[in-house]
Coordinates of C-alpha atoms and ligand atoms in Angstrom, one line a residue:
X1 CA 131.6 -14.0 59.0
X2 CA 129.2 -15.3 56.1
X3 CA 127.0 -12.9 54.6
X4 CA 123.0 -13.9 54.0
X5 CA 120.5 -11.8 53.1
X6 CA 116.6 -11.7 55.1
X7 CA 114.6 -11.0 52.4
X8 CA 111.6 -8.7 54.2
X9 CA 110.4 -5.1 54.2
X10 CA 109.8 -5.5 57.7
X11 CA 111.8 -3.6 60.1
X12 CA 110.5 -5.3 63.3
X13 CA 111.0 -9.4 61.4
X14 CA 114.8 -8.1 61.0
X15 CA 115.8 -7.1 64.4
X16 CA 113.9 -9.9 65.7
X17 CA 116.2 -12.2 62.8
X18 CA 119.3 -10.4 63.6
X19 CA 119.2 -10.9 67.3
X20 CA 118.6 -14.5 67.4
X21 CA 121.5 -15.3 65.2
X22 CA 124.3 -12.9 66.6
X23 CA 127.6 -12.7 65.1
X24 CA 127.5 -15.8 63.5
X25 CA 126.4 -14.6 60.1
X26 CA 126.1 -11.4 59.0
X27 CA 122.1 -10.1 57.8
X28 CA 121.9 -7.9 54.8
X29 CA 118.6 -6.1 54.5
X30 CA 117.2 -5.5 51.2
X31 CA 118.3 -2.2 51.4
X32 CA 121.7 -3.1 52.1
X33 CA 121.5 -5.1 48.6
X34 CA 119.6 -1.7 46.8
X35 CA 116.2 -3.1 46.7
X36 CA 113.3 -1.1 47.6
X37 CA 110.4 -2.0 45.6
X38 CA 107.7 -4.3 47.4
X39 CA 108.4 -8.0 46.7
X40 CA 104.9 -9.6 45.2
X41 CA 103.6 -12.4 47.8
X42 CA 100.6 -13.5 45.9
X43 CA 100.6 -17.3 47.0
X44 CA 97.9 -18.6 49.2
X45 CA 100.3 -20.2 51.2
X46 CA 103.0 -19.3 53.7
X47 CA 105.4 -21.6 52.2
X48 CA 104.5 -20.4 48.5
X49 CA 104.6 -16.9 49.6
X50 CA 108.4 -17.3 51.7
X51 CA 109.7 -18.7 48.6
X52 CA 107.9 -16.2 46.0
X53 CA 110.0 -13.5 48.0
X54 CA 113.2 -15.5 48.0
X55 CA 113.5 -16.3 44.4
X56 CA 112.4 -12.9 43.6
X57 CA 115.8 -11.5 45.3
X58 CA 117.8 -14.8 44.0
X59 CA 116.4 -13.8 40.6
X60 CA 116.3 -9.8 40.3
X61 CA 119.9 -9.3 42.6
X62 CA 121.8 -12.7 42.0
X63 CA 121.9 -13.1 46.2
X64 CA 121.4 -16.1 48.4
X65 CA 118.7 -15.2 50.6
X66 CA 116.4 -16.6 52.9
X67 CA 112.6 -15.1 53.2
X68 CA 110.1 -15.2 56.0
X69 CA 105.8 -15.6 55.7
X70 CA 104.2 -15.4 59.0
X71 CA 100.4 -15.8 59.7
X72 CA 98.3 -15.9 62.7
X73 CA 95.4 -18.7 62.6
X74 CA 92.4 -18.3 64.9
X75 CA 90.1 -21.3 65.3
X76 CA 87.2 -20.0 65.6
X77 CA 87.6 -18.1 62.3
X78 CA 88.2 -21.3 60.1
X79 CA 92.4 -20.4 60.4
X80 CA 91.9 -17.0 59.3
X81 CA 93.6 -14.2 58.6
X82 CA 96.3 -17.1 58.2
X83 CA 98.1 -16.1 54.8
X84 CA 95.9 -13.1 54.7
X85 CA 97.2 -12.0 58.2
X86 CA 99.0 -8.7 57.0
X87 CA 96.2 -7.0 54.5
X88 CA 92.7 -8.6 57.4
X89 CA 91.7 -5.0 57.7
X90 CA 92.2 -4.3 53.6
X91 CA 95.6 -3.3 52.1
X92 CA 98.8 -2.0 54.1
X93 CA 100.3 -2.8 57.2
X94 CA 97.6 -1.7 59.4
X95 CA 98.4 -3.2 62.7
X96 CA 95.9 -1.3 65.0
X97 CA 93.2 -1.9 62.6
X98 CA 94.4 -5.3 61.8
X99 CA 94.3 -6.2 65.9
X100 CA 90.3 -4.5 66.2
X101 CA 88.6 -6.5 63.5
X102 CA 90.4 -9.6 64.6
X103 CA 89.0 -8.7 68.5
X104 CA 85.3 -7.8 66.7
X105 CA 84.9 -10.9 64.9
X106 CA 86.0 -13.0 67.9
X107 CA 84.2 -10.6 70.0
X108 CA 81.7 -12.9 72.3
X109 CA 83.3 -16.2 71.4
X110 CA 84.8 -19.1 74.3
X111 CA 87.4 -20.3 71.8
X112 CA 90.3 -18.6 71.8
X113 CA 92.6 -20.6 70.6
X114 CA 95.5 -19.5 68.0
X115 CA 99.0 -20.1 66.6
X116 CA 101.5 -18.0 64.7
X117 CA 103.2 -20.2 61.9
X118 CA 106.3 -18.8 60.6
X119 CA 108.1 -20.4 57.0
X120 CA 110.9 -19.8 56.4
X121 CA 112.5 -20.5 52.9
X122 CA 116.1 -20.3 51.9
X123 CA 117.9 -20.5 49.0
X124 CA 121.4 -21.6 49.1
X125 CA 123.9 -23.2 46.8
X126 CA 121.4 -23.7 44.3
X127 CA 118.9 -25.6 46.9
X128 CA 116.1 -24.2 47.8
X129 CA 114.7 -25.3 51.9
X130 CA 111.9 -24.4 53.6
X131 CA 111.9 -24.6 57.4
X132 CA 108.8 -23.8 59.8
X133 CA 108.1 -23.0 63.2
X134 CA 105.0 -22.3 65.3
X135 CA 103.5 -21.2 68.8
X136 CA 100.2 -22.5 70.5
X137 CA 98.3 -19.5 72.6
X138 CA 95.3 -17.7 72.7
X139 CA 93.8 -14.2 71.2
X140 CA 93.2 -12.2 74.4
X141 CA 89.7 -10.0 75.1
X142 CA 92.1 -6.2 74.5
X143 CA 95.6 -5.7 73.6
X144 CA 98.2 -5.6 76.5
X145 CA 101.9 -4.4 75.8
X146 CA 103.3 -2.9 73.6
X147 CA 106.9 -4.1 73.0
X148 CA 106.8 -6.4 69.6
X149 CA 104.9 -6.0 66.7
X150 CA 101.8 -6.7 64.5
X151 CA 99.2 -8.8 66.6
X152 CA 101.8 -9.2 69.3
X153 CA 99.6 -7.1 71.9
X154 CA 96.6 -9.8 71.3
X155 CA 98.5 -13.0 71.5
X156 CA 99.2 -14.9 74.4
X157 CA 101.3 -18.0 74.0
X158 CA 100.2 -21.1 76.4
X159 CA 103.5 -21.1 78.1
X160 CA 103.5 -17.6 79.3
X161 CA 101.3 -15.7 81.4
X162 CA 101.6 -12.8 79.6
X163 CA 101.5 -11.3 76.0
X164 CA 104.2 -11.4 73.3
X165 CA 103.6 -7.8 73.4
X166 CA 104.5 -7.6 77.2
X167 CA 108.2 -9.6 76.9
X168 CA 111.7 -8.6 76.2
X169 CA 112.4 -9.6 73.2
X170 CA 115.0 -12.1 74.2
X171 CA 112.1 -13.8 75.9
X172 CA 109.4 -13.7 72.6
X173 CA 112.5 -15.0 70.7
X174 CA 112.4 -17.7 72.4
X175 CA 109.5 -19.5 72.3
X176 CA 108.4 -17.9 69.0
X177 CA 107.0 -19.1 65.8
X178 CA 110.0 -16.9 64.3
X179 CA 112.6 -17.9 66.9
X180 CA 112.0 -21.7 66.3
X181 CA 112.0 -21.7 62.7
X182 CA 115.3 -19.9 62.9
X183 CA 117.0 -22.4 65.2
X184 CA 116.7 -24.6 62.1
X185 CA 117.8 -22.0 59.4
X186 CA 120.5 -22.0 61.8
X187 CA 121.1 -25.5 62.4
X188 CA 121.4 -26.2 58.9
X189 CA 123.6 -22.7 57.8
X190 CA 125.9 -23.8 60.8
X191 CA 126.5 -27.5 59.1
X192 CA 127.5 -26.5 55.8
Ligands
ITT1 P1 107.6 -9.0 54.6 O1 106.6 -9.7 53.8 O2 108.3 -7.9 54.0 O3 108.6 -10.0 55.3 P2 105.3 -8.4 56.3 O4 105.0 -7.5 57.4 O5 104.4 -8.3 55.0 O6 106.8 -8.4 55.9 P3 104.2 -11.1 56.7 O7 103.4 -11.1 55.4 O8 104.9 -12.3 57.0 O9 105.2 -9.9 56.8 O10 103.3 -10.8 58.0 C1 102.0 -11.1 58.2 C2 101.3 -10.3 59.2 O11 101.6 -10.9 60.5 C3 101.8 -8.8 59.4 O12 100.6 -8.1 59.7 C4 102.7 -8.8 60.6 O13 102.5 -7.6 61.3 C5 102.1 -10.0 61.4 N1 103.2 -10.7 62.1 C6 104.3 -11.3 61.5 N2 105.1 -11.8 62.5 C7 104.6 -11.4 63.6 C8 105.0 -11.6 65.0 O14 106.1 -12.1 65.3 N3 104.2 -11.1 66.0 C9 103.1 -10.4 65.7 N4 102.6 -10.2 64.4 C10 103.4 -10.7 63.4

């Protein structure tokens, strides 16, 4: 089994990450690799940011890596929090307070509509890739569920009837901004 570490801080992003790809490779967290310091993501994109994280471990712990930037854009707010999607409410991880302002300043509005974009970048070999994946839906009125993470108890993805926040995790996997942008990190690991 090939080892490959997920660059992230975030718990919930590596069970998610290690589920979908199984036993075919083996996911080192950061702290399996001894780093514990917060990785700078100061880019104002996704893509910028995955690959600010990846080099960082490529450069400071000599490891192929692979990193993932995820944001949540809202129409109706001009794609915001997009990039911003983890500090909306100020700095931290905040969820709870992250979820209310997004609900306040969509508070009264028709359109609903939404995606989560995921980027994934990987460095490999010397190459450096970027893959992306994304999921239409809408930001419903209150938060339902509570499986998941971050905005998941907000979200509603067109093909489901129900929250992110309200599915196994098997089934968010699935149709997931995540979930399809690592079905081509793992297309690609699996031909080389
Ligand atoms: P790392 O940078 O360490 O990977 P992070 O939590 O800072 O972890 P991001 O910057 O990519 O990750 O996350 C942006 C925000 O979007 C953050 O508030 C997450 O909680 C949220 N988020 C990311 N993926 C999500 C998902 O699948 N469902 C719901 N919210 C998600």
């Amino acid at each position: 089994m090939q080892d490959i570490v997920f660059a992230t801080n975030n718990a919930h992003k590596l069970e998610e990450i290690r589920r979908i790809v199984g036993d075919d490779f083996r996911i080192l967290s950061l702290k399996e690799i001894g780093c514990e310091e917060d990785i700078p993501e100061t880019a104002d994109t996704l893509e910028g940011n995955a690959l600010m994280k990846a080099r960082y471990v490529k450069e400071h712990y000599g490891y192929d890596c692979f990193a993932d930037d995820t944001g949540l854009m809202v129409d109706a707010l001009d794609g915001a929090p997009g990039v911003y999607s983890a500090r909306y409410a100020g700095p931290g991880h905040d969820s709870a307070a992250n979820m209310a302002l997004l609900l306040k300043n969509l508070e009264g509005r028709a359109d609903r509509r939404a995606r989560f974009v995921t980027v994934i970048a990987l460095i490999l070999n010397g190459k450096e890739l970027t893959f992306e994946g994304r999921v239409e839906g809408e930001i419903l009125t209150e938060a339902h569920g509570s499986a998941g993470f971050g905005y998941d108890p907000v979200f509603r993805p067109l093909e489901s009837e129900t929250s992110f926040a309200e599915m196994s995790a098997d089934d968010k996997n699935r149709i997931s901004h995540r979930g399809r942008a690592t079905a081509k990190l793992m297309n690609y690991l699996t031909l080389q």
